[in-house]
Structures are given as C-alpha cells and as structure tokens.
PDB file of C-alpha atoms in Angstrom:
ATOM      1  CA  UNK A   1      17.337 -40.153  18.961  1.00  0.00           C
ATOM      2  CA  UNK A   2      18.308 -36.886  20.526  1.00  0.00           C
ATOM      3  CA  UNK A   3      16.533 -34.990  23.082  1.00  0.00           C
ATOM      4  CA  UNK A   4      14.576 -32.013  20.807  1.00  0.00           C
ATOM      5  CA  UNK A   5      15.233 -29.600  24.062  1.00  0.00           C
ATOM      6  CA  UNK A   6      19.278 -30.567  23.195  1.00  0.00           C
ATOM      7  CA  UNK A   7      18.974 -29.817  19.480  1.00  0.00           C
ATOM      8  CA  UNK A   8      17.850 -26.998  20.198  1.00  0.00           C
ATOM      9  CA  UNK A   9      20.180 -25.857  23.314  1.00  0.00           C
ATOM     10  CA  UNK A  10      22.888 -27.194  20.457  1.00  0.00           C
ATOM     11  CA  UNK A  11      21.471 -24.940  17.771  1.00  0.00           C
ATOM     12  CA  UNK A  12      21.784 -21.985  19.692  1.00  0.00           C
ATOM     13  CA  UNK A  13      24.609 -22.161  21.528  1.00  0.00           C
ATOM     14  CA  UNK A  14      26.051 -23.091  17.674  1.00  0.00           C
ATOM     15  CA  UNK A  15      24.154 -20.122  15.999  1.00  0.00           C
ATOM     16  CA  UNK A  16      24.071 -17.622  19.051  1.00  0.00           C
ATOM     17  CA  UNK A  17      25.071 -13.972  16.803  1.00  0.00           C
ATOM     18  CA  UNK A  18      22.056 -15.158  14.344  1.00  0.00           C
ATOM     19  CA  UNK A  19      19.212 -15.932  17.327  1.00  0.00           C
ATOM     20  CA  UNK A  20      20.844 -12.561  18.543  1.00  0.00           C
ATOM     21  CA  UNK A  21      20.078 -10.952  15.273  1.00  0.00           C
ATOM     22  CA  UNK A  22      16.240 -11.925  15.730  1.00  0.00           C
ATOM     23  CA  UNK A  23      16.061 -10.545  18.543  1.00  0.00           C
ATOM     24  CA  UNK A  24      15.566  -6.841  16.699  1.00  0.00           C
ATOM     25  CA  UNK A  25      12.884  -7.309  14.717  1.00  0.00           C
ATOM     26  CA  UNK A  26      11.036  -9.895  16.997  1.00  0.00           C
ATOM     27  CA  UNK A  27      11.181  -6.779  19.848  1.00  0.00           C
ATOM     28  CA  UNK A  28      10.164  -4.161  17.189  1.00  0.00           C
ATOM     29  CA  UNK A  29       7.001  -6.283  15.975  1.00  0.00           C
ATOM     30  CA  UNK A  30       6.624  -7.352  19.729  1.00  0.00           C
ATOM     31  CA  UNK A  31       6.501  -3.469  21.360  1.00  0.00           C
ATOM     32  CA  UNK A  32       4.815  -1.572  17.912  1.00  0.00           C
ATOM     33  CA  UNK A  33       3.028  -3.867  16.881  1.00  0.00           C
ATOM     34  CA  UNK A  34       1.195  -6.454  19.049  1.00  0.00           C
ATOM     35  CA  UNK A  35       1.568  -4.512  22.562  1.00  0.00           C
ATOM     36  CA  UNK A  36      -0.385  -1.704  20.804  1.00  0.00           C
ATOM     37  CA  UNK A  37      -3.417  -4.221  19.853  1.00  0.00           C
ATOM     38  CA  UNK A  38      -4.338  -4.246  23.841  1.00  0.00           C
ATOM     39  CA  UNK A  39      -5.335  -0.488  22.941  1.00  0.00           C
ATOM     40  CA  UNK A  40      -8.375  -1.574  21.390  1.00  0.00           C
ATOM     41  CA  UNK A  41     -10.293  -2.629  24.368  1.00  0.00           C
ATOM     42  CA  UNK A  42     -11.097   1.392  24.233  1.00  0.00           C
ATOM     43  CA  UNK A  43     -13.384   0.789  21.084  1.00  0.00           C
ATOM     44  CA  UNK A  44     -15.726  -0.951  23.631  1.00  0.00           C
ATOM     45  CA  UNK A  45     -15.223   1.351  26.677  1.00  0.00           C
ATOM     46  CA  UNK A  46     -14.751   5.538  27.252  1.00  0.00           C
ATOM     47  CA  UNK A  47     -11.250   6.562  27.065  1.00  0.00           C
ATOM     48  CA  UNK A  48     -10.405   9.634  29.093  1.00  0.00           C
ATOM     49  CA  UNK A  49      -7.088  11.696  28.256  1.00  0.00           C
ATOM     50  CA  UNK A  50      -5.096  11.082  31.759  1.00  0.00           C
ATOM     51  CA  UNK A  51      -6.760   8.193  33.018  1.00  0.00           C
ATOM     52  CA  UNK A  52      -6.644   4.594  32.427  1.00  0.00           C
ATOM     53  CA  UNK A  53      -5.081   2.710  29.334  1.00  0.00           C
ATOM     54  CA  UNK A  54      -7.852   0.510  28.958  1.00  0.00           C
ATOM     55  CA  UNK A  55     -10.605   3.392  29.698  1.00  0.00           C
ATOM     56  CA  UNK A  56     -12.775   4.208  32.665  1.00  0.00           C
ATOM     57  CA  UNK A  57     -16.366   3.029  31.441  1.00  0.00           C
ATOM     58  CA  UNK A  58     -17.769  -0.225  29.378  1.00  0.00           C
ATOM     59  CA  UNK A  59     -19.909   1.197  26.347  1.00  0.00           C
ATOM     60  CA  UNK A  60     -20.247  -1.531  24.532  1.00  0.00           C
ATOM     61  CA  UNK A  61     -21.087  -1.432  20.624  1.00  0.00           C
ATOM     62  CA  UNK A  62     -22.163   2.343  21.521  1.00  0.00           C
ATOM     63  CA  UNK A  63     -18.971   3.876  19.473  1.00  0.00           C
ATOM     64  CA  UNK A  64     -19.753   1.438  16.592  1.00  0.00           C
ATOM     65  CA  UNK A  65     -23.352   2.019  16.478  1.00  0.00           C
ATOM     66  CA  UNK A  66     -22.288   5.903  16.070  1.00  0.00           C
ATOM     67  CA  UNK A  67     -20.049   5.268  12.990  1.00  0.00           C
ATOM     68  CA  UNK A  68     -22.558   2.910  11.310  1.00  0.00           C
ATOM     69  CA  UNK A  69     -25.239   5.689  11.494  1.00  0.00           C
ATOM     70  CA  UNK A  70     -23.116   8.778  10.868  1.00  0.00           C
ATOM     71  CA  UNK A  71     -23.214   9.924   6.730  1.00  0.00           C
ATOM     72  CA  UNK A  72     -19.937  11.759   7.046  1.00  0.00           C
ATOM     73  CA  UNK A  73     -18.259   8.027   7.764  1.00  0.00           C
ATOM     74  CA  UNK A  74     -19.829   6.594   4.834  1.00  0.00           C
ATOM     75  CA  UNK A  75     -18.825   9.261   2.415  1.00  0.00           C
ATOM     76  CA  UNK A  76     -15.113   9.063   3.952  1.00  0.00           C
ATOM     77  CA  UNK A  77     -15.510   5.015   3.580  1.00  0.00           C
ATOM     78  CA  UNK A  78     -16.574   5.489   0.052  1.00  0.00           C
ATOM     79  CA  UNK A  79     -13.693   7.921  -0.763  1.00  0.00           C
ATOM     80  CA  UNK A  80     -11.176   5.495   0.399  1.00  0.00           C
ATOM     81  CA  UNK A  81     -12.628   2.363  -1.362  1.00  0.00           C
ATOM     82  CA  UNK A  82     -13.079   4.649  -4.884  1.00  0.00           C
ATOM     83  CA  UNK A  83      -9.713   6.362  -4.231  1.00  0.00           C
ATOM     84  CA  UNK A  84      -7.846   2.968  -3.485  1.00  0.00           C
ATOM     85  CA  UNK A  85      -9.626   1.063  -6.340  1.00  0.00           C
ATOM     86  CA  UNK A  86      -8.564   3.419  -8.914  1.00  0.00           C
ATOM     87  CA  UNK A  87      -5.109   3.605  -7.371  1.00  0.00           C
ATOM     88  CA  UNK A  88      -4.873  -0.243  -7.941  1.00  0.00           C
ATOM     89  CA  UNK A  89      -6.257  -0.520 -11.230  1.00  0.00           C
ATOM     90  CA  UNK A  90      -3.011   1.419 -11.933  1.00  0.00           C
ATOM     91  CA  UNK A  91      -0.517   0.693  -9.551  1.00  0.00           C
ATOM     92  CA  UNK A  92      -0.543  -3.155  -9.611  1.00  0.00           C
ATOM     93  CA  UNK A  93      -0.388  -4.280 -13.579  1.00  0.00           C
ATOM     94  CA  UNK A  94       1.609  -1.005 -14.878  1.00  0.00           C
ATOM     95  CA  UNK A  95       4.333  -2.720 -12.519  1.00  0.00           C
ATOM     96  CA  UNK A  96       4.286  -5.972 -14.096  1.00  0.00           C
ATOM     97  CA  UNK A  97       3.926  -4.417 -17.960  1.00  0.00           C
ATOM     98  CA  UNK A  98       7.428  -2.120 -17.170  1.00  0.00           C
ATOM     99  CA  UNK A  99       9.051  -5.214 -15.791  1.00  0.00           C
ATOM    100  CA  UNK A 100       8.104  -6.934 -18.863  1.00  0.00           C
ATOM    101  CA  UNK A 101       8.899  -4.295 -21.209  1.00  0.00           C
ATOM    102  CA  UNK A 102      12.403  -3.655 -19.727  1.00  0.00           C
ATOM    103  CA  UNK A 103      12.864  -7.426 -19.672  1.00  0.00           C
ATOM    104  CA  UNK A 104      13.042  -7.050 -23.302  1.00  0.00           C
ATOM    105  CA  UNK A 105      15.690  -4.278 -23.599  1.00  0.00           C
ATOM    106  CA  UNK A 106      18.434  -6.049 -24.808  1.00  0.00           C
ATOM    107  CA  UNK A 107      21.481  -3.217 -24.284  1.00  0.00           C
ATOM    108  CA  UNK A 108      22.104  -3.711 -20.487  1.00  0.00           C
ATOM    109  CA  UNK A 109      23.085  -0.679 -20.284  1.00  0.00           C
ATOM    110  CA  UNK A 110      19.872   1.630 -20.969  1.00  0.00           C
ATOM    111  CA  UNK A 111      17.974  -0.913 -19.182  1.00  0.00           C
ATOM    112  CA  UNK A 112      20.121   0.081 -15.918  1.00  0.00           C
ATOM    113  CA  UNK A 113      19.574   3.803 -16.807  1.00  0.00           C
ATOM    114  CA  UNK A 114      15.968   3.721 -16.843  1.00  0.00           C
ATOM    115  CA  UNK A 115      15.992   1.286 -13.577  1.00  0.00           C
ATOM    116  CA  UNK A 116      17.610   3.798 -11.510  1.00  0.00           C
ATOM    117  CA  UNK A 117      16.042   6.856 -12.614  1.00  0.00           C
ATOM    118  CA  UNK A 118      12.617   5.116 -12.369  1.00  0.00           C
ATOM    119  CA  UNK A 119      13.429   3.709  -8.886  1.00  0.00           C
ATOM    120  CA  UNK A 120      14.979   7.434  -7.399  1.00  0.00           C
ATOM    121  CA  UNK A 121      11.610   8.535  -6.861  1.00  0.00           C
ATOM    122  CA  UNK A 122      11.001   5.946  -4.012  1.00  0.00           C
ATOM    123  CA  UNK A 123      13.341   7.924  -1.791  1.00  0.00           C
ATOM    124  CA  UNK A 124      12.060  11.163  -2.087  1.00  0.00           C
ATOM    125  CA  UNK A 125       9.847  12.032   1.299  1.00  0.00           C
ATOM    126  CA  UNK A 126       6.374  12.139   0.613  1.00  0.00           C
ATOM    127  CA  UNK A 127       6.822  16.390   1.962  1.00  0.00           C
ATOM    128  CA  UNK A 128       9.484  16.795  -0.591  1.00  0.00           C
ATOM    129  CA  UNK A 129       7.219  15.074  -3.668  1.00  0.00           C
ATOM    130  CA  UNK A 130       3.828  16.753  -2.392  1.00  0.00           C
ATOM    131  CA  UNK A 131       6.074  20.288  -2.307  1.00  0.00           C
ATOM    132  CA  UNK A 132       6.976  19.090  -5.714  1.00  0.00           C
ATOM    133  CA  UNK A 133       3.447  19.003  -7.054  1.00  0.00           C
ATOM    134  CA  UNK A 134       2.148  22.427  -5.444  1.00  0.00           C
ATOM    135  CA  UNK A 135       5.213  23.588  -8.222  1.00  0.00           C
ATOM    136  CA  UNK A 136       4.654  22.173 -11.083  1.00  0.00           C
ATOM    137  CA  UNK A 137       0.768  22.152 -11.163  1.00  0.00           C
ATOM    138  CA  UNK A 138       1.092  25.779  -9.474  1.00  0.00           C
ATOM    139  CA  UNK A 139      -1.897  28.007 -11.526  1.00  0.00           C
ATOM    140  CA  UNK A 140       0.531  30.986 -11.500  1.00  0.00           C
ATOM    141  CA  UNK A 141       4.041  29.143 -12.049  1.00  0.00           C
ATOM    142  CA  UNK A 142       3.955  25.635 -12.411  1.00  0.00           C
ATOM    143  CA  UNK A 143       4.827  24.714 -15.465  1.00  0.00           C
ATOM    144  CA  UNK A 144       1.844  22.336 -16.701  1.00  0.00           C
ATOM    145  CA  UNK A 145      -0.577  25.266 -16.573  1.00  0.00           C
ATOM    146  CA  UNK A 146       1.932  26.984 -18.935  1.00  0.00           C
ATOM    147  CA  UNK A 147       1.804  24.193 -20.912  1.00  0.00           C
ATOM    148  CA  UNK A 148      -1.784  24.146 -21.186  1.00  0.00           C
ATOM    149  CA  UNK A 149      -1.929  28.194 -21.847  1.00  0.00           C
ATOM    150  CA  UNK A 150       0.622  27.926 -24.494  1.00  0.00           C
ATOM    151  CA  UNK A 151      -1.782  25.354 -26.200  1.00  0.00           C
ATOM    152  CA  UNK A 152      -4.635  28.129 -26.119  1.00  0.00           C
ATOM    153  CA  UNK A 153      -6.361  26.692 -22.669  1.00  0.00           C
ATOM    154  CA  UNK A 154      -7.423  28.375 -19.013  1.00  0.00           C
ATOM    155  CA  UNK A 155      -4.983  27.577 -16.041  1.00  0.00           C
ATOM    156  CA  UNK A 156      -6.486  25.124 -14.037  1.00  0.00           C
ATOM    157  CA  UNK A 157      -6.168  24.725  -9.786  1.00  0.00           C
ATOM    158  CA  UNK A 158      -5.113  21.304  -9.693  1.00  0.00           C
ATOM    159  CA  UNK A 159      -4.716  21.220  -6.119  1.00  0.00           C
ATOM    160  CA  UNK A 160      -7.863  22.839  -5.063  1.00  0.00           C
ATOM    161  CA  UNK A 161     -10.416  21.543  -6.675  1.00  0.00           C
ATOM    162  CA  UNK A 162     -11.983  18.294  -6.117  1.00  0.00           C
ATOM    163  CA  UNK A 163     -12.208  16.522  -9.365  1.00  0.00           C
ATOM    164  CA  UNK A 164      -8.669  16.652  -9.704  1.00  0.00           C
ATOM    165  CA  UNK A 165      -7.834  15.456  -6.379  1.00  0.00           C
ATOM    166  CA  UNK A 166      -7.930  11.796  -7.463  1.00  0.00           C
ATOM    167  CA  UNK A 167      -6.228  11.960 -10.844  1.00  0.00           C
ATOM    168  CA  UNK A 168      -3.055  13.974  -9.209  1.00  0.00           C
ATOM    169  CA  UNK A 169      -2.569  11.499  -6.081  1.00  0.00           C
ATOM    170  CA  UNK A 170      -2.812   8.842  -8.712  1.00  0.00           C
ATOM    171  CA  UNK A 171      -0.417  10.319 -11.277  1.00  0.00           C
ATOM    172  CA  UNK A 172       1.775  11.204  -8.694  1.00  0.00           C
ATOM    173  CA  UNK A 173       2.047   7.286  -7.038  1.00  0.00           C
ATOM    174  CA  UNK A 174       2.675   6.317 -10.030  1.00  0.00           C
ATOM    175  CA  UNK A 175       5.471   8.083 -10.699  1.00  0.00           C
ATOM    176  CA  UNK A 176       7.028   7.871  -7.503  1.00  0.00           C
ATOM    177  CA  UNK A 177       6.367   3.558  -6.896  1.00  0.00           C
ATOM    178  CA  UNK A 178       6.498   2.661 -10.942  1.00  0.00           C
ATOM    179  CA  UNK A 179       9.830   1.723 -10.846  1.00  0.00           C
ATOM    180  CA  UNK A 180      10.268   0.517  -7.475  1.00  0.00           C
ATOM    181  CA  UNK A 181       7.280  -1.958  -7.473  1.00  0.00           C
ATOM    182  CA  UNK A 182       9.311  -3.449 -10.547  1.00  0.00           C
ATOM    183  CA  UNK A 183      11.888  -4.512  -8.819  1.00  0.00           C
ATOM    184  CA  UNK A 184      10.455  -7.889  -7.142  1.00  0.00           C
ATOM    185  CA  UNK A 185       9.097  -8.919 -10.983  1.00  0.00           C
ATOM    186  CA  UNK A 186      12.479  -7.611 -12.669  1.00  0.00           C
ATOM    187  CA  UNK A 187      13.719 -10.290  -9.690  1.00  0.00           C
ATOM    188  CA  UNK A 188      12.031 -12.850 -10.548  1.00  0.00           C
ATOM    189  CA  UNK A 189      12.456 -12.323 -14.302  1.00  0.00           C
ATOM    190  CA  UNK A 190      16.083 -12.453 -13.667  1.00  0.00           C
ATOM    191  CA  UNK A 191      16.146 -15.906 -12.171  1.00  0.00           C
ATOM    192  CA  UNK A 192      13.831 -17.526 -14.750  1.00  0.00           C
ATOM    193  CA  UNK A 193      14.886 -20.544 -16.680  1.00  0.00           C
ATOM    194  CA  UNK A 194      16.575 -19.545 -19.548  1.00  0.00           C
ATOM    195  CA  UNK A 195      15.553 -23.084 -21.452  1.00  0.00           C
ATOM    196  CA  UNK A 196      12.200 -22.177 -21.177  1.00  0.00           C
ATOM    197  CA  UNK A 197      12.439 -19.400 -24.574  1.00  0.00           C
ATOM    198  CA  UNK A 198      15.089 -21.300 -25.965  1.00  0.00           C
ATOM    199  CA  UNK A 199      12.079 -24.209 -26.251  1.00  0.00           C
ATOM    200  CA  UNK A 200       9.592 -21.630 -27.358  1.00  0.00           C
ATOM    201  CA  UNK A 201      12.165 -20.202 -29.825  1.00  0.00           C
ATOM    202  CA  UNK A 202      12.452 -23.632 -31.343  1.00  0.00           C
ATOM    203  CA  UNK A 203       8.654 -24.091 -31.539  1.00  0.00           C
ATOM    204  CA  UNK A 204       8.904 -20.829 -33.344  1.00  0.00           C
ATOM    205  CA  UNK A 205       7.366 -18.731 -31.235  1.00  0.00           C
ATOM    206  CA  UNK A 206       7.893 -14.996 -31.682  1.00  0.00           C
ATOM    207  CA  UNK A 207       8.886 -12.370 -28.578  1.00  0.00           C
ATOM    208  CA  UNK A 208       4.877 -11.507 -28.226  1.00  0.00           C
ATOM    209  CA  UNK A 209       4.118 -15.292 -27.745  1.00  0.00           C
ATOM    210  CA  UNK A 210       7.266 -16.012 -25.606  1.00  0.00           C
ATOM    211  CA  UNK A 211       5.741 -13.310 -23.146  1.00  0.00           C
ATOM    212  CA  UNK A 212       2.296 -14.788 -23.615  1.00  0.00           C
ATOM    213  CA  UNK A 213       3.298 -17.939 -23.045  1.00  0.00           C
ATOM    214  CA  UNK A 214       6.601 -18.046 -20.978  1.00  0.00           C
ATOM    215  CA  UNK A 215       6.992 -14.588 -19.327  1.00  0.00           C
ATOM    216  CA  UNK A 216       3.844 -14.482 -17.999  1.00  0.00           C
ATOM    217  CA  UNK A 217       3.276 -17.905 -16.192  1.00  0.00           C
ATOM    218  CA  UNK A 218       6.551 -17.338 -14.568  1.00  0.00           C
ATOM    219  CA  UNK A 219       5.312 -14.238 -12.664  1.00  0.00           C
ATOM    220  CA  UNK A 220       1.818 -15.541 -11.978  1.00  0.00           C
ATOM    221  CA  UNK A 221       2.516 -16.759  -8.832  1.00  0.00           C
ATOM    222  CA  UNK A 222       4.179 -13.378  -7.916  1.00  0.00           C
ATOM    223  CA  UNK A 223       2.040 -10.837  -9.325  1.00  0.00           C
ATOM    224  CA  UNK A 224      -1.144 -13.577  -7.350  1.00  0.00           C
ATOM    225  CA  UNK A 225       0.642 -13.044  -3.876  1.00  0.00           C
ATOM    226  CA  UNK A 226       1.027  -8.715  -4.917  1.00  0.00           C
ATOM    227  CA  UNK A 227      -2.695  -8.828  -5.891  1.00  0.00           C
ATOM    228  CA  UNK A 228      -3.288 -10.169  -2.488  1.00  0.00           C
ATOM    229  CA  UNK A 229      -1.500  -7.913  -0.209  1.00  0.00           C
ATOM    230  CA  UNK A 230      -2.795  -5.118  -2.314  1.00  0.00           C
ATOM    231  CA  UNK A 231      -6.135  -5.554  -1.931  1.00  0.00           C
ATOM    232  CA  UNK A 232      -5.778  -6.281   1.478  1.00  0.00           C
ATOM    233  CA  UNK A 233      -4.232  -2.433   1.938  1.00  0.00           C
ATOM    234  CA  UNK A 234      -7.493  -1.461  -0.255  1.00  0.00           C
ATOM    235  CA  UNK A 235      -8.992   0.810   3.099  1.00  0.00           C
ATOM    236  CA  UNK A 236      -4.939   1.530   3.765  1.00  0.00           C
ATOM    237  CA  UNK A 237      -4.747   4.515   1.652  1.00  0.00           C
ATOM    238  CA  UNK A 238      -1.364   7.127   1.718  1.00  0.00           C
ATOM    239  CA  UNK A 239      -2.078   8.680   5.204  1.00  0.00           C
ATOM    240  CA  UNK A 240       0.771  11.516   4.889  1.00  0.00           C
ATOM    241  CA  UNK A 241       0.366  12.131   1.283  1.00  0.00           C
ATOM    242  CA  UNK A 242      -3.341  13.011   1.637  1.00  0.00           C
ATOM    243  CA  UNK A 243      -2.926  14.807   4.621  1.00  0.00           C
ATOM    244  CA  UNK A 244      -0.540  17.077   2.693  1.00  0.00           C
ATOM    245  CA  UNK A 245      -2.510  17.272  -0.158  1.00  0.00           C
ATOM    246  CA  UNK A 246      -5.984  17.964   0.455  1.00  0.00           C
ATOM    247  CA  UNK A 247      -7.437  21.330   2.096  1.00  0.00           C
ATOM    248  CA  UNK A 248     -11.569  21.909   3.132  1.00  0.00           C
ATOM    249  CA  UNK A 249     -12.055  22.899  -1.007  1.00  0.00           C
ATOM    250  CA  UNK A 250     -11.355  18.977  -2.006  1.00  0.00           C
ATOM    251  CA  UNK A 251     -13.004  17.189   1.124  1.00  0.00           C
ATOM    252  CA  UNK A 252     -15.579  15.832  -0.776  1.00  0.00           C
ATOM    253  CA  UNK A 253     -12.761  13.372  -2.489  1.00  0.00           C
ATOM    254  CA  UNK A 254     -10.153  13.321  -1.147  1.00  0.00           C
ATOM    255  CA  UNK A 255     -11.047  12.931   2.499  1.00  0.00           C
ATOM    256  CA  UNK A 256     -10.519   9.179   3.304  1.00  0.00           C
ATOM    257  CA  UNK A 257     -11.001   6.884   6.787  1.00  0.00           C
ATOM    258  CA  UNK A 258      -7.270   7.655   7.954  1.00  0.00           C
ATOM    259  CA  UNK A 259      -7.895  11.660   7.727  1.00  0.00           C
ATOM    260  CA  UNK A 260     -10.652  11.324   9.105  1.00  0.00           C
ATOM    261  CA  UNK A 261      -9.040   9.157  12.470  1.00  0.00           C
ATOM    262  CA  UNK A 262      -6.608  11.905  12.493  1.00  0.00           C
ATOM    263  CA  UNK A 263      -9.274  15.122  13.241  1.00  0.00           C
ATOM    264  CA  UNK A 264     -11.812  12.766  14.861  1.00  0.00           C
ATOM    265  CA  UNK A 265      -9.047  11.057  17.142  1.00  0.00           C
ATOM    266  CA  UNK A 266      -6.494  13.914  17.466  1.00  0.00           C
ATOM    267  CA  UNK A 267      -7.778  16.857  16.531  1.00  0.00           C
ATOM    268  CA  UNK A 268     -11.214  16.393  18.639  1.00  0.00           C
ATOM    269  CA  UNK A 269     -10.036  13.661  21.158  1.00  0.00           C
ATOM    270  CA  UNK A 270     -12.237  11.061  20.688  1.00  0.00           C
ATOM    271  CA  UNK A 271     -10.298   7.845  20.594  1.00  0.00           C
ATOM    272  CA  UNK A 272     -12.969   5.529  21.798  1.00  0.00           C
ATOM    273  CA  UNK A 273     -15.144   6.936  18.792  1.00  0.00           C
ATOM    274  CA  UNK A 274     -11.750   6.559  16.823  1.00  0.00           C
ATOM    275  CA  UNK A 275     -10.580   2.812  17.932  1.00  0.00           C
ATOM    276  CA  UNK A 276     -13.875   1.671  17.266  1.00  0.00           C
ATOM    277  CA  UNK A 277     -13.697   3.137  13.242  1.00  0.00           C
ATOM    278  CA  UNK A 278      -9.347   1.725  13.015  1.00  0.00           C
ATOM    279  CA  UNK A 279     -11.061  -1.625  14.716  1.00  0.00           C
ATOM    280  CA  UNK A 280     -13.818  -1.710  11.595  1.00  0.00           C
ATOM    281  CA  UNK A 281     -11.161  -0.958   9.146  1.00  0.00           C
ATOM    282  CA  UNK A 282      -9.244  -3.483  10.068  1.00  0.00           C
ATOM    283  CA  UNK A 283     -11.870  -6.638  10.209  1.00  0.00           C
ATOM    284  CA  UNK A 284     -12.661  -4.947   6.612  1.00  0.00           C
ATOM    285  CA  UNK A 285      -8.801  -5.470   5.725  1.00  0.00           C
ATOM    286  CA  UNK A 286      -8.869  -8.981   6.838  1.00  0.00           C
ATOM    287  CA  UNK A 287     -12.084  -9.879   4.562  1.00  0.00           C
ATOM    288  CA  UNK A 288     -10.586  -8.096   1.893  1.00  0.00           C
ATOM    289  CA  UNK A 289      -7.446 -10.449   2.505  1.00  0.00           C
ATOM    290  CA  UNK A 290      -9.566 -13.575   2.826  1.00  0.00           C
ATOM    291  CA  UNK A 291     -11.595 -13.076  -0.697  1.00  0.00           C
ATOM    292  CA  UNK A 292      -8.857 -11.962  -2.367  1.00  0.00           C
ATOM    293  CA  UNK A 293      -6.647 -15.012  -1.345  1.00  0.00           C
ATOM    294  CA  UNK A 294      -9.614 -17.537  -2.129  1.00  0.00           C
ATOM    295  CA  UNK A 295      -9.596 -15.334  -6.166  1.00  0.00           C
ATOM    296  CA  UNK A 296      -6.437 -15.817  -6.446  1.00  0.00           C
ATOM    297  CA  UNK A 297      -6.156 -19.246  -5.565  1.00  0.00           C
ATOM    298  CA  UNK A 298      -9.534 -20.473  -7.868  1.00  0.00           C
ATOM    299  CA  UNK A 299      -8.546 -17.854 -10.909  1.00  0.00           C
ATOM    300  CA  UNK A 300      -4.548 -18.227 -10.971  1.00  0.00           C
ATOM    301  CA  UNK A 301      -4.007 -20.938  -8.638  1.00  0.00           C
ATOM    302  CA  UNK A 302      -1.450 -19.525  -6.452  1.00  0.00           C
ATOM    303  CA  UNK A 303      -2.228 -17.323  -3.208  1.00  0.00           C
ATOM    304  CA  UNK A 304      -0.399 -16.470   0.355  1.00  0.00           C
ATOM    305  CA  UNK A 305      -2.056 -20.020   1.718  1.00  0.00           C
TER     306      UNK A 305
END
C-alpha cells in the first residue's frame, strides 16, 4: 500500500496549475475573512483609534450589557427581523413559482427572452437602481405618482415616509433578484429526469398534477438548502441599499442593525460598543442557521447536514 504522504506529493506534483488555482480563493477567505475574526476580541475590551488591534483595556460583557439595555437597539433589531421576514416571505417562493412557470413555456424562444430581461436587473449597482427609484416614485416627476393622479388620487412621497419604506425596498428586490434567484431552480429543472412526466403522463396525470407531483419533489431538496441559507441571512439585511434609501423621516422602519453599526461604529467611533452588537448578530445568525436546518430536515427531509 502506498505511503498517503506519496499520494499526495504524487497528486500535486500531477495536478500542480489546479492546487495553484486554490490558492486564490483559499488566501481571499484566509486574509478577509478569518484574519478579520481576531478583531472581535475588541467586543470584550476598549478599542482606542491609534492604539492597539486588540484594544487597550478588558471590559468584559460591559459593551453587551449596554446593547441589551438600550431601546434604540431593540427597535433597530426589530426593524431588521420585520423587514427581513417580509422580504423572505417574497423573495424565496416567488423564485421557485417563476422557475416553475417558465418551466412550462414550451417556445424556447420567449422563455430565453423573459430569462434575460428578468436576470439584467442583477447587474445593475445597487446606486444606479436606488437612483432609479428616487425617479420613478419622484412626487413631482416620477411617473407612478402620475399614474396615480391621472386615476383621480394625491401624489404620494414614497421615499420619505415611513410606511412605505418597507413595501418599496421589497418591490424593488424583487424586481432586481426575481429572475436571478431562478436560475439555480431553472438548473435543476433542466437536468431532471425526463421519464419521470413521461410516467405521470401515462398515469394520466395532467400539467397541474405533474408539477404537484413531479416538479415539485425534484426541487425540494434545493429550494430546503435556499430556505436554509436564507434564514440564516434573516439579521443580514441590504446594507448599501438601505443606507441609500432611508433619510431621519423613515428611521422608525427602515433603520436596521447594519445602519445602525455604520453611525454607531463609524460615524461616532465606538467599535468596542459596535463589535460587541456584529458579535450578537452573528451568534443570532448561527441559531437562525441551526433551527432552520433541523425544519428543514424534520418537515422536507433534506437540509445543509
């Protein structure tokens, strides 16, 4: 039996330009991402701009204890859970119904049109779609409040007042993610056993049942590990989006935990105050990623482990 130490000597030496490859992303996830997690020895000490890395005093659960009894967190904290909830009632099964229902096109070519139209929206920059919104929903110009005039109604300040906060940033994911988030179930549709509605056919089953029945089952296990990550990234809500968006008028919904990092952290140069809140969010994220792995496992039998 061969030395494993030689297999492996053999395997590189063999495969050097792919090891090489790995290198990239192994450095990039090495230096951005678990270098960085050294920084949060700061939610447990005083960090002072200019001195060291790790902070100059030990405070203990001090910067926690400040969160846990400060309203403006909670309200942020509720924002972000209401604001991502809604946001994922939406954004994960409209996905999987416009997979579906362009599954069922039969000319190839329309079902190509929509694809790429629906997906262009993915590579617009989240300044160029927000700019986008400030001109259509514009109380002056934008052309839904002439829209609603026409009809007989009042122009209405979308992006200023509060109530509306939620339903535009919603809207607006939608339409920019629809057709991308497709993609992975238009995949997996794609390489789906074609026997499998030739059977139903036979049994006589109609295109409602075949979906019922045959479409479906075949994307449980995909739309189980989406429903996973996605409510792990429930507290993860569109940082640069939001930032754009809001202004002081709609603070009181649209403000979420990673605006408020950004003043308390940046603006007001607390990082130990702000570690200690990104630290809380993220033990939150990995419960979130437990329970919803230990759902989708008992419910639809299929999860990330």
């Amino acid at each position: 039996m061969k030395n494993r130490g030689g297999v492996w000597k053999q395997s590189i030496r063999k495969n050097w330009t792919m090891y090489l490859f790995l290198l990239i992303p192994l450095a990039y996830f090495l230096v951005f991402r678990y270098v960085p997690m050294t920084g949060n020895i700061i939610a447990f000490r005083k960090f002072i701009i200019g001195g060291s890395y790790f902070g100059e005093e030990w405070r203990g659960l001090y910067y926690f204890e400040l969160f846990v009894t400060d309203p403006e967190f909670w309200h942020v904290f509720s924002n972000t859970i209401i604001l991502s909830l809604v946001t994922l009632l939406f954004a994960f099964p409209l996905p999987i119904v416009f997979a579906i229902m362009l599954n069922e096109i039969r000319n190839k070519y329309f079902k190509k049109i929509v694809q790429s139209v629906t997906i262009i929206p993915k590579f617009l920059s989240t300044v160029v779609v927000v700019m986008m919104l400030n001109t259509m929903l514009s109380p002056s110009t934008g052309i839904i409040n002439h829209i609603i005039e026409a009809f007989g109604g009042d122009a209405i300040y979308f992006m200023g007042l509060p109530e509306w906060f939620r339903p535009v940033y919603v809207a607006s994911d939608l339409w920019q993610f629809l057709g991308w988030n497709s993609i992975i179930y238009m995949a997996v549709l794609a390489s789906a056993d074609q026997s499998l509605y030739e059977a139903a056919m036979v049994d006589g089953a109609n295109r409602w049942q075949q979906i019922l029945h045959v479409t479906l089952p075949i994307m449980r296990p995909t739309c189980a590990i989406n429903l996973v990550i996605a409510v792990s990234n429930v507290l993860n809500v569109g940082f640069e989006k939001i930032l754009l968006m809001y202004e002081p008028s709609t603070y009181s919904t649209a403000d979420v935990i990673s605006t408020y990092l950004y003043r308390i952290g940046l603006e007001n140069n607390n990082y130990s105050y702000a570690a200690a809140i990104g630290l809380f969010q993220g033990v939150i994220g990995l419960i979130f990623l437990w329970a919803a792995n230990k759902f989708t496992n008992k419910v639809l039998e299929s999860g990330l482990w």
